[in-house]
PDB file of C-alpha atoms in Angstrom:
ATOM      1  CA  UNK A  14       1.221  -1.589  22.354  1.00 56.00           C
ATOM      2  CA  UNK A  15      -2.552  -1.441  23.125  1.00 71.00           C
ATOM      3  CA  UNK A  16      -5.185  -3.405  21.528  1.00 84.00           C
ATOM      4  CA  UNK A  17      -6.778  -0.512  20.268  1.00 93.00           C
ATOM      5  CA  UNK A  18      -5.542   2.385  18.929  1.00 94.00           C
ATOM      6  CA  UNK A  19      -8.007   3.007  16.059  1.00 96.00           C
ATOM      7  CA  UNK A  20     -11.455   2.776  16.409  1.00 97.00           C
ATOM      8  CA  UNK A  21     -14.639   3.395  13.916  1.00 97.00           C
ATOM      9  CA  UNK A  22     -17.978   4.218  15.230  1.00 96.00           C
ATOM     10  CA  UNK A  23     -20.119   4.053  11.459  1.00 94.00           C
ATOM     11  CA  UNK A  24     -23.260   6.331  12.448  1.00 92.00           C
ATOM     12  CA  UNK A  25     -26.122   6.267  11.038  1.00 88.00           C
ATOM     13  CA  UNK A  26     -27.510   9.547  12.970  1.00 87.00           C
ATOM     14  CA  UNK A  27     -30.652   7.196  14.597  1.00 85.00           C
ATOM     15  CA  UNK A  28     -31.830   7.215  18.231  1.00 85.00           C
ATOM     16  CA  UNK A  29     -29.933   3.825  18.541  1.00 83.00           C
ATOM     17  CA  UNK A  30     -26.867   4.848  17.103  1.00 87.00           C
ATOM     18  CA  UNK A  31     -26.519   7.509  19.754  1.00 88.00           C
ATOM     19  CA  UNK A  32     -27.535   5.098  22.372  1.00 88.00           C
ATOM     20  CA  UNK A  33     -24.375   3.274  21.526  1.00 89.00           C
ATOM     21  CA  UNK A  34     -21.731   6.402  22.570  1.00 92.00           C
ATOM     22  CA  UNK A  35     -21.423   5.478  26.117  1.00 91.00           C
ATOM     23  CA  UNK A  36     -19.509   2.194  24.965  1.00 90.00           C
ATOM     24  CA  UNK A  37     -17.574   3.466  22.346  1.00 93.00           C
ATOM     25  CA  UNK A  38     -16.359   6.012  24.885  1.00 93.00           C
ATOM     26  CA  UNK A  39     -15.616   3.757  27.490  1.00 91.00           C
ATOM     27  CA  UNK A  40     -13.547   1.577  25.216  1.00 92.00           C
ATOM     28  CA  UNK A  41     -12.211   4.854  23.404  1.00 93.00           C
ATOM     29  CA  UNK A  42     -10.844   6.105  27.205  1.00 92.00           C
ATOM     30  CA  UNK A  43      -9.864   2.991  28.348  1.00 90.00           C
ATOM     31  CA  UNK A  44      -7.075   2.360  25.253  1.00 93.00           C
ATOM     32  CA  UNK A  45      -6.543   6.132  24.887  1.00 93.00           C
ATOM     33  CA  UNK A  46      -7.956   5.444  21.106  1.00 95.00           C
ATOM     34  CA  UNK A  47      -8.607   7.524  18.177  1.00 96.00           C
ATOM     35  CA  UNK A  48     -12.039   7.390  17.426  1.00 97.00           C
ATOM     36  CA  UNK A  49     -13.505   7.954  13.769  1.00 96.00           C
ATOM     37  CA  UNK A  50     -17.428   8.492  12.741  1.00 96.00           C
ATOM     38  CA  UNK A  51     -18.115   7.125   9.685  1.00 95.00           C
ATOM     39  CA  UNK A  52     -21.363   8.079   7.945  1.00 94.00           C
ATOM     40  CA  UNK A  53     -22.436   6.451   4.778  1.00 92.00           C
ATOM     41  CA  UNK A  54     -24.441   8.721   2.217  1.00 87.00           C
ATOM     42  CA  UNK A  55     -26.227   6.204  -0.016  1.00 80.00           C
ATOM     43  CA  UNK A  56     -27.361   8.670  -2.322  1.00 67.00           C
ATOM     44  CA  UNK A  57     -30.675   8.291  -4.435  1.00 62.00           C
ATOM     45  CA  UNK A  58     -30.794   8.695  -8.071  1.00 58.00           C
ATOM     46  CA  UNK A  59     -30.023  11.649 -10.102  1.00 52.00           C
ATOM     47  CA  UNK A  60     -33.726  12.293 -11.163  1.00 51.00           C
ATOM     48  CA  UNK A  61     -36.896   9.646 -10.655  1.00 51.00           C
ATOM     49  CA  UNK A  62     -40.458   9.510 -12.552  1.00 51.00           C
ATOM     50  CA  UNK A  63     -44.159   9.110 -10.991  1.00 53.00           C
ATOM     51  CA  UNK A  64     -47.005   7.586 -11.418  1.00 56.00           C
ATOM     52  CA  UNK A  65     -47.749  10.467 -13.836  1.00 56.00           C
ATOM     53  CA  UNK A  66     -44.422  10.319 -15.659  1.00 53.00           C
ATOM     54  CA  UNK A  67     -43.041  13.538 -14.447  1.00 53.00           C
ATOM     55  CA  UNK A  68     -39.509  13.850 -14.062  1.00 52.00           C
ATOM     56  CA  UNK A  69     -38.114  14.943 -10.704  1.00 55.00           C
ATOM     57  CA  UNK A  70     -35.080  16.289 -10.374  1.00 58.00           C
ATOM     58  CA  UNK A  71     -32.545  15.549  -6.816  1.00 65.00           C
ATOM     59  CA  UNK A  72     -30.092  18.798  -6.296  1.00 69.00           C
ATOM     60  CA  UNK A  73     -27.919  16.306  -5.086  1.00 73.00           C
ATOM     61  CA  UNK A  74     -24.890  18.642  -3.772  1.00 78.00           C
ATOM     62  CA  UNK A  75     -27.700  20.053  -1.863  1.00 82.00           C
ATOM     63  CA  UNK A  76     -28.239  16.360  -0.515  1.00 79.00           C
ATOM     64  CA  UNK A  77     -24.611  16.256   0.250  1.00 84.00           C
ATOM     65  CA  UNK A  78     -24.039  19.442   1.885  1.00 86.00           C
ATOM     66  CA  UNK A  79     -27.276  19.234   4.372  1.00 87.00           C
ATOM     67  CA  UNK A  80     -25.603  15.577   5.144  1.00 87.00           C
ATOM     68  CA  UNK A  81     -22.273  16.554   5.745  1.00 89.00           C
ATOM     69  CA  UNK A  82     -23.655  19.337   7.858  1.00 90.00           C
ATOM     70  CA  UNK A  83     -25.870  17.092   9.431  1.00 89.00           C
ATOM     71  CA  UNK A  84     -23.186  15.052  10.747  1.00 89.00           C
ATOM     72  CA  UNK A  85     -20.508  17.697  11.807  1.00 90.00           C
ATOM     73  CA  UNK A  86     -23.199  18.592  14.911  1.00 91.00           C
ATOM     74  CA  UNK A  87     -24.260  14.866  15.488  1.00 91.00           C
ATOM     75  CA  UNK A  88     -22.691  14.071  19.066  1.00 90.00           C
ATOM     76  CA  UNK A  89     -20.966  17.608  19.275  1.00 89.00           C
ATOM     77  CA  UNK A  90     -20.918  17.353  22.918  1.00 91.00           C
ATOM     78  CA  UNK A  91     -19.623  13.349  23.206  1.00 91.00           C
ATOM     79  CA  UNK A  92     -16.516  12.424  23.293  1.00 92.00           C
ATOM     80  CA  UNK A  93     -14.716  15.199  25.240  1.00 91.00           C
ATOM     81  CA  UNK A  94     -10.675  14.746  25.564  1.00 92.00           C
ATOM     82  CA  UNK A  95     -10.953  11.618  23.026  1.00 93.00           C
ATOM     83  CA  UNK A  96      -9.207  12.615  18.750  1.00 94.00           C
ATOM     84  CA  UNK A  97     -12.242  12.432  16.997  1.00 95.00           C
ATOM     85  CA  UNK A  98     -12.644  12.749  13.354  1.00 95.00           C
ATOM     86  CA  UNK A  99     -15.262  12.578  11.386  1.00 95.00           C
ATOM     87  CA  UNK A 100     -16.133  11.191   7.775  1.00 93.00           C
ATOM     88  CA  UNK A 101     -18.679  11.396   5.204  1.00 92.00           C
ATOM     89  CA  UNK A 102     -18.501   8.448   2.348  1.00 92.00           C
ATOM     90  CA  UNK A 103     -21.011   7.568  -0.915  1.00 89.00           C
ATOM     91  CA  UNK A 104     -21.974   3.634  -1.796  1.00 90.00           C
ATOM     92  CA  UNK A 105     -23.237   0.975  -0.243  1.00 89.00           C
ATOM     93  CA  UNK A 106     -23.196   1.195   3.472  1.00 90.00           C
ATOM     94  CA  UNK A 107     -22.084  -2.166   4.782  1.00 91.00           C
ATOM     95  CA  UNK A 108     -19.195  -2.336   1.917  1.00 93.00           C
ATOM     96  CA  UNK A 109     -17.913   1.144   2.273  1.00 94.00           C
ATOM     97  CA  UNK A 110     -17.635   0.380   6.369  1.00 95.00           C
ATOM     98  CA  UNK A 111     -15.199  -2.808   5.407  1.00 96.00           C
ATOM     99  CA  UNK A 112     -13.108  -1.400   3.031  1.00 96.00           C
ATOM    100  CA  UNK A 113     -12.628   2.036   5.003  1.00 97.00           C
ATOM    101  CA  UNK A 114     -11.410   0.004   8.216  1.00 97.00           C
ATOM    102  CA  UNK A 115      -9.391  -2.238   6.150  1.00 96.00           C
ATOM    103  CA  UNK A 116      -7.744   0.665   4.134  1.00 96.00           C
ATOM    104  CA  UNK A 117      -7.050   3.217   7.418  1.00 97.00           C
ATOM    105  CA  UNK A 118      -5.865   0.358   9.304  1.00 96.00           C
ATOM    106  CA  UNK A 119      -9.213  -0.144  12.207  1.00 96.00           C
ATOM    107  CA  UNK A 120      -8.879  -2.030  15.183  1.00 95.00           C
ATOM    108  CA  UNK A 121     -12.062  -2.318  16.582  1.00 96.00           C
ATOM    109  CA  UNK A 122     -15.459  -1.557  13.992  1.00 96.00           C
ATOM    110  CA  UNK A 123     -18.366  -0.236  17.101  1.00 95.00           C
ATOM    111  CA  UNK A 124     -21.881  -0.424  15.450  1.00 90.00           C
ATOM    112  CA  UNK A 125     -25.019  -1.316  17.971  1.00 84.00           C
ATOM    113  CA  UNK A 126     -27.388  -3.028  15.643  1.00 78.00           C
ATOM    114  CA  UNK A 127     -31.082  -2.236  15.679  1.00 65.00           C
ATOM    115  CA  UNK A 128     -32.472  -5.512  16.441  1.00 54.00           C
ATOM    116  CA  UNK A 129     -35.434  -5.954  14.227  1.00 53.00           C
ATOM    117  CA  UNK A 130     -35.542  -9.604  15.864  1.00 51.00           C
ATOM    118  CA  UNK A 131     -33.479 -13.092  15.970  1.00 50.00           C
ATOM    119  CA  UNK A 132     -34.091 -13.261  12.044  1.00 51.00           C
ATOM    120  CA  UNK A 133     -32.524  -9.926  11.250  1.00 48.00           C
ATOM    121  CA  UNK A 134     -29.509 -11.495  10.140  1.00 49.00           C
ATOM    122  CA  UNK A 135     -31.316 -12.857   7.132  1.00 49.00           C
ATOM    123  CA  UNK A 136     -32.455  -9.859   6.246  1.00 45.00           C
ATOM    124  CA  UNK A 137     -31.195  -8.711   2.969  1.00 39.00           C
ATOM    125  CA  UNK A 138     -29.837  -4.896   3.588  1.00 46.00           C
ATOM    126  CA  UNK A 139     -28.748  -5.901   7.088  1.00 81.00           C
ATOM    127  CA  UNK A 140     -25.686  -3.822   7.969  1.00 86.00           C
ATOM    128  CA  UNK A 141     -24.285  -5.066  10.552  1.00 85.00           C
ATOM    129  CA  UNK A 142     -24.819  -8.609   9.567  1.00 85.00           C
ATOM    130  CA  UNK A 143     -22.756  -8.095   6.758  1.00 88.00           C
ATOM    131  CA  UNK A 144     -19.689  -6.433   8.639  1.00 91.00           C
ATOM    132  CA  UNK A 145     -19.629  -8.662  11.179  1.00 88.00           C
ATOM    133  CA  UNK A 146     -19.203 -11.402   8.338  1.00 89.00           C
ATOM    134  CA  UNK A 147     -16.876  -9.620   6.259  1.00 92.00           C
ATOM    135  CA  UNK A 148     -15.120  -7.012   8.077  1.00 93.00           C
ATOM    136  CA  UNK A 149     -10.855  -8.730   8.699  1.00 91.00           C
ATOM    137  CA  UNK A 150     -10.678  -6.406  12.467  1.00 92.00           C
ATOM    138  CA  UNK A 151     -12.807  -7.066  15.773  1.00 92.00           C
ATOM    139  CA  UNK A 152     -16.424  -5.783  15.872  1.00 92.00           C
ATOM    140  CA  UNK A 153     -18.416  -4.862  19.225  1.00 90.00           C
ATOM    141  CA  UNK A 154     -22.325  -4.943  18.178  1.00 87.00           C
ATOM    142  CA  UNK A 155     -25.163  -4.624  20.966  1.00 81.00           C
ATOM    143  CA  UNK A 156     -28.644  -5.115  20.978  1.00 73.00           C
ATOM    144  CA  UNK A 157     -31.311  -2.728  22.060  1.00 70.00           C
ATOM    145  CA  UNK A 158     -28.400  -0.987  23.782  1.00 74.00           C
ATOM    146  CA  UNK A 159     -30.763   2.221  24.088  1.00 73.00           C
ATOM    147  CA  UNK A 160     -32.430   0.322  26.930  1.00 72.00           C
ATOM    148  CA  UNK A 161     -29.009  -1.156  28.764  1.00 73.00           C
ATOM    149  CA  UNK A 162     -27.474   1.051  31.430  1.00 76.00           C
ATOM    150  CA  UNK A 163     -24.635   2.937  30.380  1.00 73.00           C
ATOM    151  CA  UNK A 164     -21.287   0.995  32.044  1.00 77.00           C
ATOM    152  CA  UNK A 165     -19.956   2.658  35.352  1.00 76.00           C
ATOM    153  CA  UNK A 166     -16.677   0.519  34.514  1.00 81.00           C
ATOM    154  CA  UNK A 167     -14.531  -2.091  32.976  1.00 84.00           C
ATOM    155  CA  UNK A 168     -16.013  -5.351  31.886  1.00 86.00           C
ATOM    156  CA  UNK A 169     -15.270  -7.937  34.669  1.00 90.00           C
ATOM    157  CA  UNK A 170     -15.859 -10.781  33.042  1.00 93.00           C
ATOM    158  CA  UNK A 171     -14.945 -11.958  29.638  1.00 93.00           C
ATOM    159  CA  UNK A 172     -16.696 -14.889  27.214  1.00 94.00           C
ATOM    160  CA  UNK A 173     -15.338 -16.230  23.917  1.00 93.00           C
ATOM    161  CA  UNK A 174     -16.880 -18.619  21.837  1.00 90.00           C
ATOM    162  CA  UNK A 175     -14.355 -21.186  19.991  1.00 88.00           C
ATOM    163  CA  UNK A 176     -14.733 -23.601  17.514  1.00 85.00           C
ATOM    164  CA  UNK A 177     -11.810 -26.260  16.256  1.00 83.00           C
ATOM    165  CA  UNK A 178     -11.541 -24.336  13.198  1.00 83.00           C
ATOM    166  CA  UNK A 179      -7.550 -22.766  12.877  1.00 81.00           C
ATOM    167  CA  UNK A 180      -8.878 -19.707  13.699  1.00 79.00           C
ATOM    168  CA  UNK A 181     -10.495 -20.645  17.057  1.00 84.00           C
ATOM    169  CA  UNK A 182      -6.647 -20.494  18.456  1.00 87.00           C
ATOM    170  CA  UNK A 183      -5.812 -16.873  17.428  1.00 87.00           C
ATOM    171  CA  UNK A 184      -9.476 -15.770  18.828  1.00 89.00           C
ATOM    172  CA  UNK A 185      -8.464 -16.955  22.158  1.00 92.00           C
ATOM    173  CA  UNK A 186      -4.705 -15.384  21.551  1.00 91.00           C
ATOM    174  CA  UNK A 187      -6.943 -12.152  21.362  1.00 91.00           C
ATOM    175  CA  UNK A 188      -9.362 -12.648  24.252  1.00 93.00           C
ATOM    176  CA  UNK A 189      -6.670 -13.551  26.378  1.00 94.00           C
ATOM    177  CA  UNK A 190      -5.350 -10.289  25.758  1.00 93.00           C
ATOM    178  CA  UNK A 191      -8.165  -8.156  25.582  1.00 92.00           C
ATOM    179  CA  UNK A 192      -8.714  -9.668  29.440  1.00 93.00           C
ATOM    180  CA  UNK A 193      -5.022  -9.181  30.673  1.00 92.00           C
ATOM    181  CA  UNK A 194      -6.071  -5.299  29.592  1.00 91.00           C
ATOM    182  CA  UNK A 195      -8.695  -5.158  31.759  1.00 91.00           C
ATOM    183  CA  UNK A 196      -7.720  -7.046  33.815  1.00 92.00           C
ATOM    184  CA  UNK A 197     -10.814  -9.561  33.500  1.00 94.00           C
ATOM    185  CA  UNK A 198     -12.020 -13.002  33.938  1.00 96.00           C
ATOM    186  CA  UNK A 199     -12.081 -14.993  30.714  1.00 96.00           C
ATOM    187  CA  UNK A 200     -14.353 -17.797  29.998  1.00 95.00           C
ATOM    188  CA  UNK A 201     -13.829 -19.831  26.972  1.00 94.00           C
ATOM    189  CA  UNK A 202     -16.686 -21.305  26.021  1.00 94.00           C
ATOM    190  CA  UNK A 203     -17.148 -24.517  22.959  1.00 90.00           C
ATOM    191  CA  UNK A 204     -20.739 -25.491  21.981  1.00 87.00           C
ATOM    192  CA  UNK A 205     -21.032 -29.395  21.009  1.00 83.00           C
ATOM    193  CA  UNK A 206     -23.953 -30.113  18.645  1.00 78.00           C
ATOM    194  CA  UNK A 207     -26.823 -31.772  20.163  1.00 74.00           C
ATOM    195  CA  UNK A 208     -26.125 -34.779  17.681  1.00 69.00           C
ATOM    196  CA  UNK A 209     -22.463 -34.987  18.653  1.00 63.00           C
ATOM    197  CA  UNK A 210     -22.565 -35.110  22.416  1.00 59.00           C
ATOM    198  CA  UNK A 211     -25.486 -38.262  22.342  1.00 63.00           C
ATOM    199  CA  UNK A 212     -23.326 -40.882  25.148  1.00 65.00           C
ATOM    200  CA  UNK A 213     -22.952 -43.164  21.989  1.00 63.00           C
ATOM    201  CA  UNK A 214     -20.680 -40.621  20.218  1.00 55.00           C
TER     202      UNK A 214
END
């Protein structure tokens, strides 16, 4: 069976986004997997007032449509030979991306993260810090990946961080595998806190 049979690619139609394909393809080729772009419409309100206190009022089929339209010729020419479908969903971005991988069974979640800087994960609104927290299936995330050369092949080397928690064991079950696919090196790597690791502890 291979690792991945099912993977989501959640778009957001930015430069960055895009700059992400060349993984997702790679990975898409190398398990022969389904691949599935996800955008999230988080639509605005109905109707809004300004400063003034005039009522303005959002057509918001027409919203929908020019998304939806918008997204059926995003990456038109990507993913040749790969099943690709495509998927427009309403709410809240980061939510909708969990529950849509958990309810059409996702192996692998692909979403290169914009990188606003080492704090981003505090950031309230951050997307992809809240998948990778809350999402139950794998999820590859890259930074500034726009500026990383596309890969020429199969990752050589693997790394996976552990921790003594119950769930470090079935991360390394899954490395281990992941690297017999590719037929990689795997490193397993366990950081001891600073305050743990003095010579008197």
């Amino acid at each position: 069976m291979r690792t991945f049979q099912k993977i989501l690619f959640p778009i957001d139609l930015s430069d960055t986004c895009s700059a992400g394909v060349p993984w997702i393809e790679m990975m898409a080729k190398r398990f022969q997997a389904q691949v599935t772009l996800l955008h999230v419409l988080e639509m605005p309100p109905a109707y809004f007032s300004d400063w003034y206190g005039y009522a303005a009022v959002i057509d918001m089929d027409a919203v929908r449509d020019a998304r939806i339209n918008e997204v059926n010729g995003y990456l038109s020419d990507k993913f040749q030979g790969l099943r690709v479908q495509r998927e427009v969903v309403e709410g809240d971005a980061a939510k909708v991306i969990c529950q849509y991988a958990n309810e059409h069974g996702m192996d692998l979640i692909m979403m290169p993260t914009h990188g606003y800087g080492m704090f981003r994960s505090l950031l309230l609104g951050s997307v992809t810090a809240k998948v990778l927290h809350d999402a139950d299936c794998p999820v590859w995330t890259g930074v500034h990946v726009e500026e990383t050369p596309a890969p020429s092949s199969d990752p050589v080397n693997l790394m996976c961080a552990v921790d003594l928690s119950e769930g470090g064991s079935r991360t390394m079950r899954f490395a281990a595998k992941l690297a017999e696919d590719f037929q990689a090196k795997l490193w397993l790597v366990h950081a001891v806190p600073a305050a743990e690791a003095r010579p008197d502890k």
